Amino acid sequence: MTMTNSASTTTASCWICLDEGADDHGESLVRNCACRGDAGWAHVACLSAYAKVQSDGMSTDDWNDCVDDSGKDTAWSQCQNCKQEHLGDLRMTLANNWLDAVSKLDNNCPQRIAAMLNLAHSSTKIGAYDVTIQTCEDVRRIMTSNMRDFTTSNSLSVFFCQVEKSCLAMLTAVCMQCGNEEKGAEYAEKWKAWGRRTKLEDEDAMEDLICVLKGPAPGQDSRGKTQLDIFADMYKSAVEVGGKDSPNAIKAAACVAQAMLEAKKYKESYSW
């Protein structure tokens, strides 16, 4: 992540402050996205300051879109040049910086909730599942204890629904990935019930769930059948909520077919 003193990076400068090399605090230029050449390099402090200006100007409706898209469109989690998500240590550093930036806001402030959810997503990306679980549970406790505040307007109600479903989707995936299938199944039932109750399509929560379940992890192959069962349940739930032609149902069906192929259930996979 840190810029090296190679020929390809000696002329690089921060795309925000335009200074070359380390900043006043001795922090080197960093980059962990799809940018190439001299593009995309920046100081972490500059990235954080830039992201704070952007996030401070967002409305409640903006936060609905942000949570619905797992925070992917904010400068805290996405390179503003190549539009790819920040990866690895840089992603986690920015996630923690965002949380620090909103630490003085009320617990029920949408931006603070979005920052916590971004930390959960970021932790999932690097396999820090204990942080994901703790953060998601903290978010759910805050949302539950302030439920009355989140039902005072339509936009806040939508925000509450999106956050709850996103948390449940991550908790389901992470528990299954860690081998805690009983707890994962419990969260899965809550997630499916929430989806049926709100009648809202949650494509990004499903994307996150699928991404985590397919990601590399110790012992994943030994739990292939469990994954197949989960994808099949996801398909049934998606059909109940949006019909078999809904985006969620189509994605889940594709995952079921792939899981069947991996389990060498070739004939069964044809029907999907």
PDB file of C-alpha atoms in Angstrom:
ATOM      1  CA  MET A   1       0.000   0.000   0.000  1.00  0.00           C
ATOM      2  CA  THR A   2       2.843   2.447   0.753  1.00  0.00           C
ATOM      3  CA  MET A   3       4.585   4.086  -2.199  1.00  0.00           C
ATOM      4  CA  THR A   4       8.066   2.734  -2.813  1.00  0.00           C
ATOM      5  CA  ASN A   5      11.076   4.637  -4.142  1.00  0.00           C
ATOM      6  CA  SER A   6      10.945   2.940  -7.541  1.00  0.00           C
ATOM      7  CA  ALA A   7      11.293   4.676 -10.890  1.00  0.00           C
ATOM      8  CA  SER A   8       7.589   4.326 -11.578  1.00  0.00           C
ATOM      9  CA  THR A   9       6.547   6.227  -8.437  1.00  0.00           C
ATOM     10  CA  THR A  10       9.248   8.861  -7.853  1.00  0.00           C
ATOM     11  CA  THR A  11       7.240  11.501  -9.743  1.00  0.00           C
ATOM     12  CA  ALA A  12       3.888  10.630  -8.189  1.00  0.00           C
ATOM     13  CA  SER A  13       2.024  13.273  -6.213  1.00  0.00           C
ATOM     14  CA  CYS A  14      -1.113  13.364  -4.055  1.00  0.00           C
ATOM     15  CA  TRP A  15      -4.080  13.962  -6.358  1.00  0.00           C
ATOM     16  CA  ILE A  16      -5.746  16.021  -3.613  1.00  0.00           C
ATOM     17  CA  CYS A  17      -3.026  18.348  -2.241  1.00  0.00           C
ATOM     18  CA  LEU A  18      -0.710  17.868  -5.277  1.00  0.00           C
ATOM     19  CA  ASP A  19       2.388  17.508  -3.044  1.00  0.00           C
ATOM     20  CA  GLU A  20       4.967  14.855  -3.858  1.00  0.00           C
ATOM     21  CA  GLY A  21       6.268  12.383  -1.304  1.00  0.00           C
ATOM     22  CA  ALA A  22       5.421  12.230   2.395  1.00  0.00           C
ATOM     23  CA  ASP A  23       3.149  14.765   4.100  1.00  0.00           C
ATOM     24  CA  ASP A  24       4.017  16.962   7.082  1.00  0.00           C
ATOM     25  CA  HIS A  25       3.484  14.007   9.429  1.00  0.00           C
ATOM     26  CA  GLY A  26       5.864  11.780   7.466  1.00  0.00           C
ATOM     27  CA  GLU A  27       3.058   9.656   6.005  1.00  0.00           C
ATOM     28  CA  SER A  28       3.882   8.346   2.534  1.00  0.00           C
ATOM     29  CA  LEU A  29       1.583   8.351  -0.451  1.00  0.00           C
ATOM     30  CA  VAL A  30      -0.705   5.321  -0.580  1.00  0.00           C
ATOM     31  CA  ARG A  31      -2.862   3.589  -3.155  1.00  0.00           C
ATOM     32  CA  ASN A  32      -4.803   0.327  -3.168  1.00  0.00           C
ATOM     33  CA  CYS A  33      -7.247   0.400  -6.074  1.00  0.00           C
ATOM     34  CA  ALA A  34      -7.205  -0.073  -9.857  1.00  0.00           C
ATOM     35  CA  CYS A  35      -5.327   3.160 -10.688  1.00  0.00           C
ATOM     36  CA  ARG A  36      -2.066   2.737 -12.588  1.00  0.00           C
ATOM     37  CA  GLY A  37       1.030   4.811 -13.215  1.00  0.00           C
ATOM     38  CA  ASP A  38       1.101   8.047 -11.235  1.00  0.00           C
ATOM     39  CA  ALA A  39      -2.688   8.180 -10.860  1.00  0.00           C
ATOM     40  CA  GLY A  40      -4.551   7.584  -7.612  1.00  0.00           C
ATOM     41  CA  TRP A  41      -1.744   8.228  -5.117  1.00  0.00           C
ATOM     42  CA  ALA A  42      -2.778  10.208  -2.055  1.00  0.00           C
ATOM     43  CA  HIS A  43      -1.988  10.850   1.594  1.00  0.00           C
ATOM     44  CA  VAL A  44      -4.345   9.107   4.012  1.00  0.00           C
ATOM     45  CA  ALA A  45      -4.960  12.418   5.793  1.00  0.00           C
ATOM     46  CA  CYS A  46      -5.916  14.035   2.485  1.00  0.00           C
ATOM     47  CA  LEU A  47      -8.242  11.155   1.593  1.00  0.00           C
ATOM     48  CA  SER A  48      -9.906  11.420   4.995  1.00  0.00           C
ATOM     49  CA  ALA A  49     -10.337  15.193   4.747  1.00  0.00           C
ATOM     50  CA  TYR A  50     -11.739  14.901   1.217  1.00  0.00           C
ATOM     51  CA  ALA A  51     -14.144  12.140   2.250  1.00  0.00           C
ATOM     52  CA  LYS A  52     -15.319  14.100   5.297  1.00  0.00           C
ATOM     53  CA  VAL A  53     -16.269  17.114   3.165  1.00  0.00           C
ATOM     54  CA  GLN A  54     -18.237  14.819   0.860  1.00  0.00           C
ATOM     55  CA  SER A  55     -20.030  12.918   3.616  1.00  0.00           C
ATOM     56  CA  ASP A  56     -20.860  16.038   5.644  1.00  0.00           C
ATOM     57  CA  GLY A  57     -22.854  17.345   2.689  1.00  0.00           C
ATOM     58  CA  MET A  58     -25.017  14.249   2.266  1.00  0.00           C
ATOM     59  CA  SER A  59     -28.748  14.191   3.073  1.00  0.00           C
ATOM     60  CA  THR A  60     -30.830  11.406   4.628  1.00  0.00           C
ATOM     61  CA  ASP A  61     -31.869  10.260   1.145  1.00  0.00           C
ATOM     62  CA  ASP A  62     -28.184  10.131   0.189  1.00  0.00           C
ATOM     63  CA  TRP A  63     -27.497   7.915   3.209  1.00  0.00           C
ATOM     64  CA  ASN A  64     -30.304   5.581   2.103  1.00  0.00           C
ATOM     65  CA  ASP A  65     -28.526   5.133  -1.222  1.00  0.00           C
ATOM     66  CA  CYS A  66     -25.166   4.785   0.503  1.00  0.00           C
ATOM     67  CA  VAL A  67     -26.354   2.044   2.881  1.00  0.00           C
ATOM     68  CA  ASP A  68     -28.263   0.315   0.080  1.00  0.00           C
ATOM     69  CA  ASP A  69     -25.030   0.219  -1.938  1.00  0.00           C
ATOM     70  CA  SER A  70     -22.821  -0.844   0.988  1.00  0.00           C
ATOM     71  CA  GLY A  71     -21.154   2.571   1.054  1.00  0.00           C
ATOM     72  CA  LYS A  72     -19.448   1.860  -2.269  1.00  0.00           C
ATOM     73  CA  ASP A  73     -20.114   5.323  -3.696  1.00  0.00           C
ATOM     74  CA  THR A  74     -18.494   7.323  -0.873  1.00  0.00           C
ATOM     75  CA  ALA A  75     -14.923   8.582  -0.823  1.00  0.00           C
ATOM     76  CA  TRP A  76     -14.409   6.699   2.442  1.00  0.00           C
ATOM     77  CA  SER A  77     -14.579   3.357   0.650  1.00  0.00           C
ATOM     78  CA  GLN A  78     -14.109   4.036  -3.058  1.00  0.00           C
ATOM     79  CA  CYS A  79     -11.326   5.606  -5.104  1.00  0.00           C
ATOM     80  CA  GLN A  80     -12.756   8.753  -6.676  1.00  0.00           C
ATOM     81  CA  ASN A  81     -10.542   8.335  -9.745  1.00  0.00           C
ATOM     82  CA  CYS A  82     -10.967   4.730 -10.920  1.00  0.00           C
ATOM     83  CA  LYS A  83     -14.218   4.152  -8.920  1.00  0.00           C
ATOM     84  CA  GLN A  84     -12.947   0.835  -7.541  1.00  0.00           C
ATOM     85  CA  GLU A  85     -13.326   0.099  -3.843  1.00  0.00           C
ATOM     86  CA  HIS A  86     -10.275   0.724  -1.675  1.00  0.00           C
ATOM     87  CA  LEU A  87      -8.757  -2.567  -0.563  1.00  0.00           C
ATOM     88  CA  GLY A  88      -6.873  -4.052   2.366  1.00  0.00           C
ATOM     89  CA  ASP A  89      -5.271  -1.889   5.049  1.00  0.00           C
ATOM     90  CA  LEU A  90      -6.194   1.366   3.307  1.00  0.00           C
ATOM     91  CA  ARG A  91      -9.873   0.420   3.310  1.00  0.00           C
ATOM     92  CA  MET A  92      -9.748  -0.359   7.044  1.00  0.00           C
ATOM     93  CA  THR A  93      -7.764   2.772   7.883  1.00  0.00           C
ATOM     94  CA  LEU A  94     -10.293   4.991   6.108  1.00  0.00           C
ATOM     95  CA  ALA A  95     -13.190   3.100   7.720  1.00  0.00           C
ATOM     96  CA  ASN A  96     -11.773   3.743  11.185  1.00  0.00           C
ATOM     97  CA  ASN A  97     -11.012   7.368  10.301  1.00  0.00           C
ATOM     98  CA  TRP A  98     -14.631   7.859   9.267  1.00  0.00           C
ATOM     99  CA  LEU A  99     -15.807   6.403  12.561  1.00  0.00           C
ATOM    100  CA  ASP A 100     -13.501   8.789  14.419  1.00  0.00           C
ATOM    101  CA  ALA A 101     -14.827  11.714  12.366  1.00  0.00           C
ATOM    102  CA  VAL A 102     -18.435  11.028  13.415  1.00  0.00           C
ATOM    103  CA  SER A 103     -17.694  10.008  17.015  1.00  0.00           C
ATOM    104  CA  LYS A 104     -19.265  13.192  18.426  1.00  0.00           C
ATOM    105  CA  LEU A 105     -22.523  12.811  16.484  1.00  0.00           C
ATOM    106  CA  ASP A 106     -25.627  11.342  18.131  1.00  0.00           C
ATOM    107  CA  ASN A 107     -25.840   7.554  18.045  1.00  0.00           C
ATOM    108  CA  ASN A 108     -28.967   7.710  15.903  1.00  0.00           C
ATOM    109  CA  CYS A 109     -27.432  10.067  13.310  1.00  0.00           C
ATOM    110  CA  PRO A 110     -27.657   8.404   9.855  1.00  0.00           C
ATOM    111  CA  GLN A 111     -24.056   9.320   9.021  1.00  0.00           C
ATOM    112  CA  ARG A 112     -22.760   7.645  12.182  1.00  0.00           C
ATOM    113  CA  ILE A 113     -24.804   4.528  11.431  1.00  0.00           C
ATOM    114  CA  ALA A 114     -23.494   4.531   7.851  1.00  0.00           C
ATOM    115  CA  ALA A 115     -19.909   4.845   9.129  1.00  0.00           C
ATOM    116  CA  MET A 116     -20.382   1.863  11.445  1.00  0.00           C
ATOM    117  CA  LEU A 117     -21.930  -0.178   8.652  1.00  0.00           C
ATOM    118  CA  ASN A 118     -19.005   0.736   6.396  1.00  0.00           C
ATOM    119  CA  LEU A 119     -16.609  -0.563   9.068  1.00  0.00           C
ATOM    120  CA  ALA A 120     -18.560  -3.835   9.146  1.00  0.00           C
ATOM    121  CA  HIS A 121     -18.378  -4.163   5.357  1.00  0.00           C
ATOM    122  CA  SER A 122     -14.678  -3.271   5.350  1.00  0.00           C
ATOM    123  CA  SER A 123     -13.924  -5.843   8.056  1.00  0.00           C
ATOM    124  CA  THR A 124     -15.736  -8.497   6.047  1.00  0.00           C
ATOM    125  CA  LYS A 125     -13.592  -7.718   3.009  1.00  0.00           C
ATOM    126  CA  ILE A 126     -10.368  -8.538   4.886  1.00  0.00           C
ATOM    127  CA  GLY A 127     -11.742 -11.464   6.891  1.00  0.00           C
ATOM    128  CA  ALA A 128     -11.898  -9.658  10.261  1.00  0.00           C
ATOM    129  CA  TYR A 129     -15.208 -11.354  10.999  1.00  0.00           C
ATOM    130  CA  ASP A 130     -15.137 -10.707  14.755  1.00  0.00           C
ATOM    131  CA  VAL A 131     -15.150  -6.963  14.036  1.00  0.00           C
ATOM    132  CA  THR A 132     -17.991  -7.422  11.534  1.00  0.00           C
ATOM    133  CA  ILE A 133     -20.154  -9.307  14.026  1.00  0.00           C
ATOM    134  CA  GLN A 134     -19.522  -6.884  16.891  1.00  0.00           C
ATOM    135  CA  THR A 135     -20.142  -3.817  14.711  1.00  0.00           C
ATOM    136  CA  CYS A 136     -23.341  -5.202  13.175  1.00  0.00           C
ATOM    137  CA  GLU A 137     -24.704  -6.084  16.602  1.00  0.00           C
ATOM    138  CA  ASP A 138     -23.810  -2.598  17.886  1.00  0.00           C
ATOM    139  CA  VAL A 139     -25.648  -1.042  14.932  1.00  0.00           C
ATOM    140  CA  ARG A 140     -28.724  -3.192  15.519  1.00  0.00           C
ATOM    141  CA  ARG A 141     -28.783  -2.251  19.211  1.00  0.00           C
ATOM    142  CA  ILE A 142     -28.588   1.451  18.367  1.00  0.00           C
ATOM    143  CA  MET A 143     -31.301   1.151  15.735  1.00  0.00           C
ATOM    144  CA  THR A 144     -33.599  -0.805  18.051  1.00  0.00           C
ATOM    145  CA  SER A 145     -33.167   1.536  21.014  1.00  0.00           C
ATOM    146  CA  ASN A 146     -33.878   4.546  18.775  1.00  0.00           C
ATOM    147  CA  MET A 147     -36.589   2.936  16.663  1.00  0.00           C
ATOM    148  CA  ARG A 148     -39.074   5.742  17.358  1.00  0.00           C
ATOM    149  CA  ASP A 149     -36.642   8.297  15.890  1.00  0.00           C
ATOM    150  CA  PHE A 150     -36.287   6.254  12.714  1.00  0.00           C
ATOM    151  CA  THR A 151     -40.036   6.172  12.053  1.00  0.00           C
ATOM    152  CA  THR A 152     -40.618   9.927  12.128  1.00  0.00           C
ATOM    153  CA  SER A 153     -40.263  10.261   8.350  1.00  0.00           C
ATOM    154  CA  ASN A 154     -40.465   8.048   5.286  1.00  0.00           C
ATOM    155  CA  SER A 155     -36.780   8.496   4.399  1.00  0.00           C
ATOM    156  CA  LEU A 156     -35.659   7.530   7.914  1.00  0.00           C
ATOM    157  CA  SER A 157     -37.980   4.515   7.874  1.00  0.00           C
ATOM    158  CA  VAL A 158     -36.431   3.348   4.603  1.00  0.00           C
ATOM    159  CA  PHE A 159     -32.980   3.938   6.114  1.00  0.00           C
ATOM    160  CA  PHE A 160     -33.875   1.787   9.135  1.00  0.00           C
ATOM    161  CA  CYS A 161     -35.081  -1.056   6.887  1.00  0.00           C
ATOM    162  CA  GLN A 162     -31.981  -0.974   4.685  1.00  0.00           C
ATOM    163  CA  VAL A 163     -29.599  -0.974   7.640  1.00  0.00           C
ATOM    164  CA  GLU A 164     -31.371  -3.809   9.451  1.00  0.00           C
ATOM    165  CA  LYS A 165     -31.434  -6.033   6.395  1.00  0.00           C
ATOM    166  CA  SER A 166     -27.811  -5.279   5.526  1.00  0.00           C
ATOM    167  CA  CYS A 167     -26.715  -6.168   9.084  1.00  0.00           C
ATOM    168  CA  LEU A 168     -28.677  -9.412   9.067  1.00  0.00           C
ATOM    169  CA  ALA A 169     -27.260 -10.387   5.670  1.00  0.00           C
ATOM    170  CA  MET A 170     -23.681  -9.800   6.844  1.00  0.00           C
ATOM    171  CA  LEU A 171     -24.245 -11.610  10.138  1.00  0.00           C
ATOM    172  CA  THR A 172     -25.698 -14.598   8.293  1.00  0.00           C
ATOM    173  CA  ALA A 173     -22.773 -14.811   5.896  1.00  0.00           C
ATOM    174  CA  VAL A 174     -20.045 -14.252   8.460  1.00  0.00           C
ATOM    175  CA  CYS A 175     -21.419 -16.789  10.959  1.00  0.00           C
ATOM    176  CA  MET A 176     -21.659 -19.407   8.218  1.00  0.00           C
ATOM    177  CA  GLN A 177     -18.146 -18.586   7.055  1.00  0.00           C
ATOM    178  CA  CYS A 178     -16.820 -19.001  10.597  1.00  0.00           C
ATOM    179  CA  GLY A 179     -18.508 -22.383  10.922  1.00  0.00           C
ATOM    180  CA  ASN A 180     -21.213 -21.241  13.338  1.00  0.00           C
ATOM    181  CA  GLU A 181     -23.988 -22.685  11.197  1.00  0.00           C
ATOM    182  CA  GLU A 182     -26.623 -22.654  13.940  1.00  0.00           C
ATOM    183  CA  LYS A 183     -26.195 -18.934  14.572  1.00  0.00           C
ATOM    184  CA  GLY A 184     -25.966 -18.266  10.857  1.00  0.00           C
ATOM    185  CA  ALA A 185     -29.247 -20.082  10.247  1.00  0.00           C
ATOM    186  CA  GLU A 186     -30.863 -18.027  13.016  1.00  0.00           C
ATOM    187  CA  TYR A 187     -29.780 -14.772  11.373  1.00  0.00           C
ATOM    188  CA  ALA A 188     -30.827 -16.103   7.958  1.00  0.00           C
ATOM    189  CA  GLU A 189     -34.369 -16.684   9.193  1.00  0.00           C
ATOM    190  CA  LYS A 190     -34.516 -13.163  10.612  1.00  0.00           C
ATOM    191  CA  TRP A 191     -33.175 -11.754   7.345  1.00  0.00           C
ATOM    192  CA  LYS A 192     -35.724 -13.631   5.233  1.00  0.00           C
ATOM    193  CA  ALA A 193     -38.564 -12.673   7.559  1.00  0.00           C
ATOM    194  CA  TRP A 194     -37.489  -9.039   7.444  1.00  0.00           C
ATOM    195  CA  GLY A 195     -37.415  -9.140   3.650  1.00  0.00           C
ATOM    196  CA  ARG A 196     -40.929 -10.580   3.469  1.00  0.00           C
ATOM    197  CA  ARG A 197     -42.212  -8.074   6.005  1.00  0.00           C
ATOM    198  CA  THR A 198     -40.806  -4.965   4.329  1.00  0.00           C
ATOM    199  CA  LYS A 199     -41.319  -6.171   0.745  1.00  0.00           C
ATOM    200  CA  LEU A 200     -38.146  -4.311  -0.235  1.00  0.00           C
ATOM    201  CA  GLU A 201     -35.666  -5.676  -2.778  1.00  0.00           C
ATOM    202  CA  ASP A 202     -32.211  -5.737  -1.246  1.00  0.00           C
ATOM    203  CA  GLU A 203     -29.871  -6.609  -4.088  1.00  0.00           C
ATOM    204  CA  ASP A 204     -26.737  -5.262  -2.398  1.00  0.00           C
ATOM    205  CA  ALA A 205     -27.297  -7.169   0.840  1.00  0.00           C
ATOM    206  CA  MET A 206     -27.599 -10.329  -1.238  1.00  0.00           C
ATOM    207  CA  GLU A 207     -24.488  -9.388  -3.219  1.00  0.00           C
ATOM    208  CA  ASP A 208     -22.577  -9.044   0.036  1.00  0.00           C
ATOM    209  CA  LEU A 209     -23.914 -12.337   1.331  1.00  0.00           C
ATOM    210  CA  ILE A 210     -22.960 -14.141  -1.868  1.00  0.00           C
ATOM    211  CA  CYS A 211     -19.534 -12.486  -1.942  1.00  0.00           C
ATOM    212  CA  VAL A 212     -18.664 -13.575   1.595  1.00  0.00           C
ATOM    213  CA  LEU A 213     -19.949 -17.116   1.170  1.00  0.00           C
ATOM    214  CA  LYS A 214     -17.906 -17.547  -2.010  1.00  0.00           C
ATOM    215  CA  GLY A 215     -14.786 -15.980  -0.556  1.00  0.00           C
ATOM    216  CA  PRO A 216     -11.765 -18.090   0.431  1.00  0.00           C
ATOM    217  CA  ALA A 217     -11.766 -19.362   3.983  1.00  0.00           C
ATOM    218  CA  PRO A 218     -10.365 -22.352   5.863  1.00  0.00           C
ATOM    219  CA  GLY A 219     -12.694 -25.327   5.623  1.00  0.00           C
ATOM    220  CA  GLN A 220     -14.972 -23.763   3.064  1.00  0.00           C
ATOM    221  CA  ASP A 221     -15.073 -26.839   0.829  1.00  0.00           C
ATOM    222  CA  SER A 222     -16.175 -29.026   3.733  1.00  0.00           C
ATOM    223  CA  ARG A 223     -19.214 -26.779   4.133  1.00  0.00           C
ATOM    224  CA  GLY A 224     -20.215 -26.823   0.449  1.00  0.00           C
ATOM    225  CA  LYS A 225     -23.515 -28.529   1.184  1.00  0.00           C
ATOM    226  CA  THR A 226     -24.378 -25.872   3.738  1.00  0.00           C
ATOM    227  CA  GLN A 227     -23.703 -23.176   1.177  1.00  0.00           C
ATOM    228  CA  LEU A 228     -25.940 -24.950  -1.320  1.00  0.00           C
ATOM    229  CA  ASP A 229     -28.736 -25.075   1.247  1.00  0.00           C
ATOM    230  CA  ILE A 230     -28.269 -21.372   2.007  1.00  0.00           C
ATOM    231  CA  PHE A 231     -28.414 -20.378  -1.653  1.00  0.00           C
ATOM    232  CA  ALA A 232     -31.528 -22.506  -2.156  1.00  0.00           C
ATOM    233  CA  ASP A 233     -33.199 -20.802   0.815  1.00  0.00           C
ATOM    234  CA  MET A 234     -32.162 -17.425  -0.547  1.00  0.00           C
ATOM    235  CA  TYR A 235     -33.772 -18.291  -3.878  1.00  0.00           C
ATOM    236  CA  LYS A 236     -37.038 -19.310  -2.214  1.00  0.00           C
ATOM    237  CA  SER A 237     -37.072 -16.133  -0.139  1.00  0.00           C
ATOM    238  CA  ALA A 238     -36.307 -13.955  -3.176  1.00  0.00           C
ATOM    239  CA  VAL A 239     -39.142 -15.576  -5.131  1.00  0.00           C
ATOM    240  CA  GLU A 240     -41.557 -14.977  -2.250  1.00  0.00           C
ATOM    241  CA  VAL A 241     -40.582 -11.303  -2.068  1.00  0.00           C
ATOM    242  CA  GLY A 242     -40.117 -10.308  -5.703  1.00  0.00           C
ATOM    243  CA  GLY A 243     -40.994 -13.255  -7.916  1.00  0.00           C
ATOM    244  CA  LYS A 244     -38.714 -15.642  -9.800  1.00  0.00           C
ATOM    245  CA  ASP A 245     -37.783 -12.981 -12.366  1.00  0.00           C
ATOM    246  CA  SER A 246     -36.562 -10.499  -9.717  1.00  0.00           C
ATOM    247  CA  PRO A 247     -32.828  -9.617  -9.688  1.00  0.00           C
ATOM    248  CA  ASN A 248     -32.354 -11.358  -6.329  1.00  0.00           C
ATOM    249  CA  ALA A 249     -33.998 -14.567  -7.508  1.00  0.00           C
ATOM    250  CA  ILE A 250     -31.881 -14.661 -10.660  1.00  0.00           C
ATOM    251  CA  LYS A 251     -28.651 -14.120  -8.680  1.00  0.00           C
ATOM    252  CA  ALA A 252     -29.588 -16.754  -6.111  1.00  0.00           C
ATOM    253  CA  ALA A 253     -30.509 -19.262  -8.844  1.00  0.00           C
ATOM    254  CA  ALA A 254     -27.113 -18.758 -10.473  1.00  0.00           C
ATOM    255  CA  CYS A 255     -25.412 -19.396  -7.119  1.00  0.00           C
ATOM    256  CA  VAL A 256     -27.446 -22.556  -6.566  1.00  0.00           C
ATOM    257  CA  ALA A 257     -26.415 -23.830  -9.995  1.00  0.00           C
ATOM    258  CA  GLN A 258     -22.743 -23.087  -9.333  1.00  0.00           C
ATOM    259  CA  ALA A 259     -22.876 -24.726  -5.896  1.00  0.00           C
ATOM    260  CA  MET A 260     -24.419 -27.818  -7.479  1.00  0.00           C
ATOM    261  CA  LEU A 261     -21.654 -27.974 -10.063  1.00  0.00           C
ATOM    262  CA  GLU A 262     -19.028 -27.683  -7.334  1.00  0.00           C
ATOM    263  CA  ALA A 263     -20.785 -30.509  -5.488  1.00  0.00           C
ATOM    264  CA  LYS A 264     -20.727 -32.527  -8.771  1.00  0.00           C
ATOM    265  CA  LYS A 265     -24.520 -32.571  -8.939  1.00  0.00           C
ATOM    266  CA  TYR A 266     -24.387 -31.992 -12.675  1.00  0.00           C
ATOM    267  CA  LYS A 267     -27.853 -33.208 -13.628  1.00  0.00           C
ATOM    268  CA  GLU A 268     -29.547 -31.175 -10.900  1.00  0.00           C
ATOM    269  CA  SER A 269     -27.683 -28.025 -11.936  1.00  0.00           C
ATOM    270  CA  TYR A 270     -29.235 -28.072 -15.423  1.00  0.00           C
ATOM    271  CA  SER A 271     -32.669 -27.198 -14.013  1.00  0.00           C
ATOM    272  CA  TRP A 272     -31.297 -23.937 -12.586  1.00  0.00           C
TER     273      TRP A 272
END
